[in-house]
C-alpha atoms as one frame of an Amber mdcrd trajectory, in Angstrom:
protein
  16.352  19.254  12.422  15.572  15.588  13.023  14.983  13.279  10.085  13.910
   9.636  10.136  13.834   6.987   7.414  11.355   4.112   7.357  11.036   1.049
   5.152   7.882  -0.983   4.612   6.975  -4.182   2.809   3.688  -5.961   2.292
   2.452  -8.905   0.276  -0.966 -10.428  -0.419  -1.792 -13.638  -2.246  -4.406
 -13.873  -4.945  -7.565 -15.736  -3.950  -6.854 -18.462  -6.505 -10.415 -18.790
  -7.756 -11.105 -17.006 -10.995 -14.263 -14.988 -11.409 -17.231 -16.827 -12.754
 -17.994 -16.630 -16.460 -21.409 -15.159 -15.687 -20.010 -11.669 -16.086 -19.149
 -11.052 -12.437 -16.004  -8.988 -12.340 -13.290  -9.030  -9.740 -10.908  -6.267
  -8.880  -7.972  -5.473  -6.664  -7.240  -2.218  -4.860  -3.728  -0.789  -5.153
  -2.921   2.734  -3.997  -6.615   3.358  -3.461  -7.371   2.580  -7.112  -9.758
  -0.216  -8.072  -8.127  -2.266 -10.826 -10.081  -4.893 -12.754  -8.493  -8.319
 -12.371  -9.592 -11.922 -12.696  -9.097 -12.720  -8.986  -9.127 -10.630  -5.815
  -6.342 -10.445  -3.259  -6.817 -12.326   0.015  -6.980  -9.886   2.916  -8.898
  -8.893   6.024  -9.072  -5.290   4.790  -9.308  -4.231   1.146  -5.862  -5.795
   0.602  -4.183  -2.614  -0.634  -0.569  -3.796  -0.480   0.819  -0.426  -1.568
  -0.912   1.493   1.200  -0.031  -1.224   3.739   3.672  -1.019   2.817   3.533
   2.771   3.113   1.834   2.605   6.522   4.503   0.168   7.726   7.272   2.479
   6.488   5.748   5.448   8.316   5.270   3.462  11.520   8.773   2.026  11.240
  10.350   5.450  10.821   8.953   6.374  14.228   9.605   2.968  15.846   5.867
   2.462  16.364   5.676  -1.164  15.259   3.732  -2.292  12.229   0.307  -2.021
  10.693  -0.799  -5.320  12.241  -0.181  -3.990  15.746  -2.288  -0.903  15.127
  -5.015  -2.496  12.985  -5.091  -6.234  13.800  -6.799  -8.631  11.396  -8.510
 -10.156  14.433 -10.534  -6.953  14.922 -13.806  -6.967  13.001 -13.729  -3.146
  12.848 -11.112  -3.470  10.113 -12.915  -6.113   8.042 -13.010  -4.893   4.401
 -11.917  -1.403   5.498 -10.589   1.052   2.945  -6.842   1.048   3.663  -6.659
   4.750   2.892  -8.577   5.311   6.142  -5.837   3.412   7.969  -3.158   5.478
   6.215  -4.805   8.703   7.348  -4.811   7.376  10.945  -1.109   6.555  10.645
  -0.448  10.066   9.324  -2.224  11.437  12.424   0.282   9.470  14.560   3.133
  10.968  12.515   1.800  14.485  13.121   1.165  13.819  16.842   4.850  12.985
  17.217   5.890  16.217  15.537   6.883  14.898  12.118   5.754  15.295   8.530
   6.383  13.251   5.405   9.091  14.698   3.157   8.815  12.123   0.376   7.955
   8.511  -0.354   9.321   6.068  -2.920   7.354   2.864  -3.559   7.642  -0.136
  -5.845   4.828  -2.511  -6.783   6.066  -6.004  -7.668   3.529  -7.849  -9.827
   3.606  -9.869 -13.003  -0.022  -8.962 -13.628  -2.090  -6.885 -13.820  -0.102
  -4.185 -15.532  -0.018  -1.057 -13.347   1.266   1.784 -15.543  -2.096   3.332
 -16.424  -3.195   3.370 -12.762  -0.067   4.901 -11.237  -1.055   8.579 -11.772
  -4.283   8.067  -9.776  -2.375   6.119  -7.091   0.077   9.005  -6.731  -2.790
  11.471  -6.378  -4.433   9.382  -3.625  -1.188   8.976  -1.700  -0.310  12.672
  -2.015  -3.761  13.635  -0.776  -3.790  11.180   2.145  -0.288  12.118   3.309
  -0.530  15.895   2.672   2.517  16.056   0.394   2.987  17.452  -3.086   2.465
  15.065  -5.971   6.135  15.568  -6.878   7.075  13.982  -3.516   5.304  10.690
  -4.280   7.132   8.164  -6.433   5.399   4.928  -7.445   6.984   2.436  -9.797
   5.928  -1.020 -10.919   8.052  -3.956 -11.957   7.719  -7.625 -12.738  10.069
 -10.351 -11.597  10.457 -11.752 -15.120   8.120 -14.610 -14.148  10.346 -15.636
 -11.209   9.091 -16.280  -7.672   5.559 -16.039  -6.300   4.858 -12.728  -8.022
   6.206 -14.075 -11.303   3.934 -17.104 -11.019   1.058 -14.635 -10.437   0.364
 -15.990  -6.952   0.305 -12.531  -5.380   1.550  -8.962  -5.295   4.256  -7.372
  -3.150   5.109  -3.733  -2.472   8.105  -1.915  -1.012   8.034   1.589   0.444
  10.682   3.966   1.767   9.816   7.229   3.511  11.689  10.233   4.827  10.170
  12.087   7.749  11.294  15.431   9.116  10.528  17.045  12.420   8.216  20.033
  12.285   9.747  23.350  13.340
């Protein structure tokens, strides 16, 4: 049996311009979940840092490069795309090479917004998109105690680690 480990990391900055006071709301997308927040994340796609880190971990486990090589931000086809679509394409590459995801462990690094109430839905999306049991998807969130760019609320970062196994 062949097993492979992959690690992924992604970061996106906040747009820096707060929503207008006219009632317009902003949101961010993390793990496929829309989370209300005062400013959006800057990105070519939907800016889902959790899904991007996961895609990079999967690609890295198979030595297939990174998400930017497969879905370049210079390609208008990916403008504002739902990152879960990209994840499903990456999972097709995993399957084509004869592997499946055993489990994934991810950490969201953000001072704000608070993530705890959204994590169950994130886990469900990831489990569904990667065809694994919910018990095989771990998502945690942490702050940096107001240190660094995430602590200053300038952006959000995510780490992901995956284990792949070869299909029989």
